[in-house]
Short mmCIF file of C-alpha atoms and ligand atoms in Angstrom, two decimals:
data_model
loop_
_atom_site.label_atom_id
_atom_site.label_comp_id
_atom_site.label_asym_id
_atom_site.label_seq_id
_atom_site.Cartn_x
_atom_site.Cartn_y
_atom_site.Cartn_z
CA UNK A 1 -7.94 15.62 -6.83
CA UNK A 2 -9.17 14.78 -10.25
CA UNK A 3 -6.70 12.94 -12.75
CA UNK A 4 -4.21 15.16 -14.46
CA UNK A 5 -3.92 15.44 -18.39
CA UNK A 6 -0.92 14.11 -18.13
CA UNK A 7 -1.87 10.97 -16.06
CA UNK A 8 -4.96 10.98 -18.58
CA UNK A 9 -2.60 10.23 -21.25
CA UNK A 10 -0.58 7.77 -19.45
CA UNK A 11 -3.80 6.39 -18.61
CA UNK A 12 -4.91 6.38 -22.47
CA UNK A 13 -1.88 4.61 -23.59
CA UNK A 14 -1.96 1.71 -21.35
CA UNK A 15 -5.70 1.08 -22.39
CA UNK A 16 -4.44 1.66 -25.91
CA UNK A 17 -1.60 -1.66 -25.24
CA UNK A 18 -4.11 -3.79 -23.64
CA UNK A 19 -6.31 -6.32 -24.69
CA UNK A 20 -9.48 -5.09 -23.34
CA UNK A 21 -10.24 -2.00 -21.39
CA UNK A 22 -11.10 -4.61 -18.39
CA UNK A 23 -7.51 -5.61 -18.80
CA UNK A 24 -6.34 -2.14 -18.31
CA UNK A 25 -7.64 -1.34 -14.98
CA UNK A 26 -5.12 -3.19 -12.34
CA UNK A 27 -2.31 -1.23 -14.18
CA UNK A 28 -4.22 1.91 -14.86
CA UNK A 29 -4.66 1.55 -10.27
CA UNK A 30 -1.30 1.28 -10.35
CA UNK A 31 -0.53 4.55 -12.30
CA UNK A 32 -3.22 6.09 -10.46
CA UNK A 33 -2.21 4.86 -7.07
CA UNK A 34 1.36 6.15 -7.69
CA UNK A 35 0.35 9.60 -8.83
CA UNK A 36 -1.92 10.31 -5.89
CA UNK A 37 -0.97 7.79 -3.03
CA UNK A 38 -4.45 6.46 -3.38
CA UNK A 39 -7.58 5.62 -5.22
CA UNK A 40 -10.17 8.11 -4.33
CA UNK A 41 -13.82 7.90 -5.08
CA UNK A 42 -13.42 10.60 -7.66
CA UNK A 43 -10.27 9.34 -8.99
CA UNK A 44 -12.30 6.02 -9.71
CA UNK A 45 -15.11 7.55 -11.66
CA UNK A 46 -12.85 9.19 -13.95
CA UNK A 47 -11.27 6.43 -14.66
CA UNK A 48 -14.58 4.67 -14.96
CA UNK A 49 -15.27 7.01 -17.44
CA UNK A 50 -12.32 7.18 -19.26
CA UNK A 51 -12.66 3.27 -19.78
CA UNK A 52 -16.03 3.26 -20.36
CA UNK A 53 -16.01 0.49 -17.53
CA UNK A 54 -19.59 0.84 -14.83
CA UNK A 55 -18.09 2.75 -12.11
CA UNK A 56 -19.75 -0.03 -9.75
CA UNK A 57 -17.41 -2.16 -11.54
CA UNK A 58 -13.84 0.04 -11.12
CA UNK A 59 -15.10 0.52 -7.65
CA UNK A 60 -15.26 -3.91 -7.07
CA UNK A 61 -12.02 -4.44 -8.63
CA UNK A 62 -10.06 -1.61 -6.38
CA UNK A 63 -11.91 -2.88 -3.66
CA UNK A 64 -11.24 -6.32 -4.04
CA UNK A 65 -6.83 -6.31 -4.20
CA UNK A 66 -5.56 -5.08 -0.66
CA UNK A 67 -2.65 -3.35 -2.64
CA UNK A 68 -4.82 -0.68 -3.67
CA UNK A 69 -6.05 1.79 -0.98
CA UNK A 70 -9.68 3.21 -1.21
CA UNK A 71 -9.07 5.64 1.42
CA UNK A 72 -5.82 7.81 2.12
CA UNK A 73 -2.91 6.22 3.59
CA UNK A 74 1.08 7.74 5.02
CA UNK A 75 3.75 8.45 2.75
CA UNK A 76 4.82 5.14 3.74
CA UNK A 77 3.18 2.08 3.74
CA UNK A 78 4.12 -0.60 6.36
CA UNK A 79 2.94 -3.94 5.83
CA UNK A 80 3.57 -6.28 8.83
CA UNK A 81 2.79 -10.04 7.93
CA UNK A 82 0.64 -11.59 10.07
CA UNK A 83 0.84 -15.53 8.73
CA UNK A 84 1.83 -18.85 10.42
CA UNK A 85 5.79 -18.64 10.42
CA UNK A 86 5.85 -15.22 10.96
CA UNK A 87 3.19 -15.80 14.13
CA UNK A 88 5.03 -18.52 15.28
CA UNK A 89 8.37 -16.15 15.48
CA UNK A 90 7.30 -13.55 17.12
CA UNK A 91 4.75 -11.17 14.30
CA UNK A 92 2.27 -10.31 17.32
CA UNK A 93 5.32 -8.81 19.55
CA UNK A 94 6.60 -6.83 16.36
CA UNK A 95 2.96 -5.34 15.57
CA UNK A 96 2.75 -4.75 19.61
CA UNK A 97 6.03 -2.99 19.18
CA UNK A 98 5.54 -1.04 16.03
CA UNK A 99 1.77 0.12 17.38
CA UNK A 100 3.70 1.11 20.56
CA UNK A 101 6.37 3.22 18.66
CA UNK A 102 4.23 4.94 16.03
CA UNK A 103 1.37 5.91 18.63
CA UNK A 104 -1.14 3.81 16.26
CA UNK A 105 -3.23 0.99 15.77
CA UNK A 106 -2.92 -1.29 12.86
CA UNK A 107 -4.87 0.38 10.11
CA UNK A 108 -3.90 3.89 11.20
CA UNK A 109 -1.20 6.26 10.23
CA UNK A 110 0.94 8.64 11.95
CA UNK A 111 -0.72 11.70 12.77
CA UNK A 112 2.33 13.42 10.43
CA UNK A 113 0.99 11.66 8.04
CA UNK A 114 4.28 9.45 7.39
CA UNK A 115 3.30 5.59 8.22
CA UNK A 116 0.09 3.62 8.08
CA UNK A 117 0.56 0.64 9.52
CA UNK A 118 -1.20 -2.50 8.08
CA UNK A 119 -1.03 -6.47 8.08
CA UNK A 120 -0.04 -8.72 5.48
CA UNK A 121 -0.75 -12.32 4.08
CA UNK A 122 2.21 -14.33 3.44
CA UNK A 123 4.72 -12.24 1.99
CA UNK A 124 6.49 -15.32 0.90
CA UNK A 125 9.53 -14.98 3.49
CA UNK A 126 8.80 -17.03 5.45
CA UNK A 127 12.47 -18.29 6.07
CA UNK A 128 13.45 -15.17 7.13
CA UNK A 129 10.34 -14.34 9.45
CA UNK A 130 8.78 -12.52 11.24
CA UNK A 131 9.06 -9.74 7.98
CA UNK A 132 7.66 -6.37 6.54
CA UNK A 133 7.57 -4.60 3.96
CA UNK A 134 7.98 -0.93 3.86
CA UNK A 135 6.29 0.30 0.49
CA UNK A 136 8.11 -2.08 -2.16
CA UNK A 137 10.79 -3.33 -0.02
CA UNK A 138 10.94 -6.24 2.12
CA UNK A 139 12.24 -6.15 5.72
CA UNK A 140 13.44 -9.56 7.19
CA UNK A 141 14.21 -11.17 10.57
CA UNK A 142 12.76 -7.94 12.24
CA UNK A 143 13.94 -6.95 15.88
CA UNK A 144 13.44 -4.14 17.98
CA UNK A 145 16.82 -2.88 17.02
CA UNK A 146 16.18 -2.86 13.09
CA UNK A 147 12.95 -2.15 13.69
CA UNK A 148 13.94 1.25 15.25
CA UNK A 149 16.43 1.91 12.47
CA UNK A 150 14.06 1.24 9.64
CA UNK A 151 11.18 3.49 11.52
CA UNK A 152 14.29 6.18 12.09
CA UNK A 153 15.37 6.59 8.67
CA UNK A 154 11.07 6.77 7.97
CA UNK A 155 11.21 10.02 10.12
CA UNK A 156 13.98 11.41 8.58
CA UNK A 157 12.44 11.32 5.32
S1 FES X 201 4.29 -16.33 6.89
FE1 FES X 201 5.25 -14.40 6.85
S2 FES X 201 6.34 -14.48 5.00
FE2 FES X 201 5.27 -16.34 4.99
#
């Protein structure tokens, strides 16, 4: 889907409040990202070209930060962390249980296209672990019961 004008503008204005056109191109993802749900090979090279930025370049930089996604993802985005105090208390059962429950692997989303499921680095909970975050939101001292609520209100969605 190529960029709207409207995004274009957006786009044009953040470039136009940053230091350098480099500068611009985590939030310009970001815009991007929330627009289309992902950064797509086309979206890239307009934005390449809109920045004047090598599209080799665009292409490193999305490629690089695990918060951007080069290929499509769910609606939702769960992201299960996979770290020491969240292995030690119990992560591997929770991704076992979520995998079970959404008929998917880690990586893969729903066939509905609702969830991908996806592992984390330290999501900086680790007091509360095991935790997730669904999209923006942080999910703490996960159990099969909250689990099923959280994935339940997903559905309903
Ligand atoms: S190890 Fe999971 S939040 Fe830190």
């Amino acid at each position: 889907m190529p960029l709207s004008d409207k995004l274009k503008e957006k786009i044009n204005k953040t470039v136009s409040k940053s230091e350098t056109k480099q500068s611009a191109l985590i939030p310009v993802f970001h815009e991007v990202q929330s627009e289309h749900g992902w950064l797509s090979q086309e979206s890239m090279e307009e934005v390449a070209e809109l920045l004047g930025i090598p599209p080799a370049s665009v292409q490193n930089v999305a490629t690089f930060y695990t918060m951007f996604f080069t290929k499509p993802v769910g609606k939702h985005v769960l992201w299960l962390c996979r770290t020491l105090s969240c292995a030690l208390r119990g992560a591997e059962q929770v991704e076992h249980y979520l995998s079970e429950k959404l008929q998917i692997h880690t990586g893969e989303t729903t066939p509905d296209g609702k969830i991908t499921l996806l592992e984390a680095e330290c999501l900086a909970s680790c007091g509360t672990a095991p935790v997730m975050l669904i999209d923006d939101e942080l999910h703490e001292n996960l159990t099969k019961k909250r689990i099923d609520e959280l994935i339940e209100k997903l559905r309903r969605e």
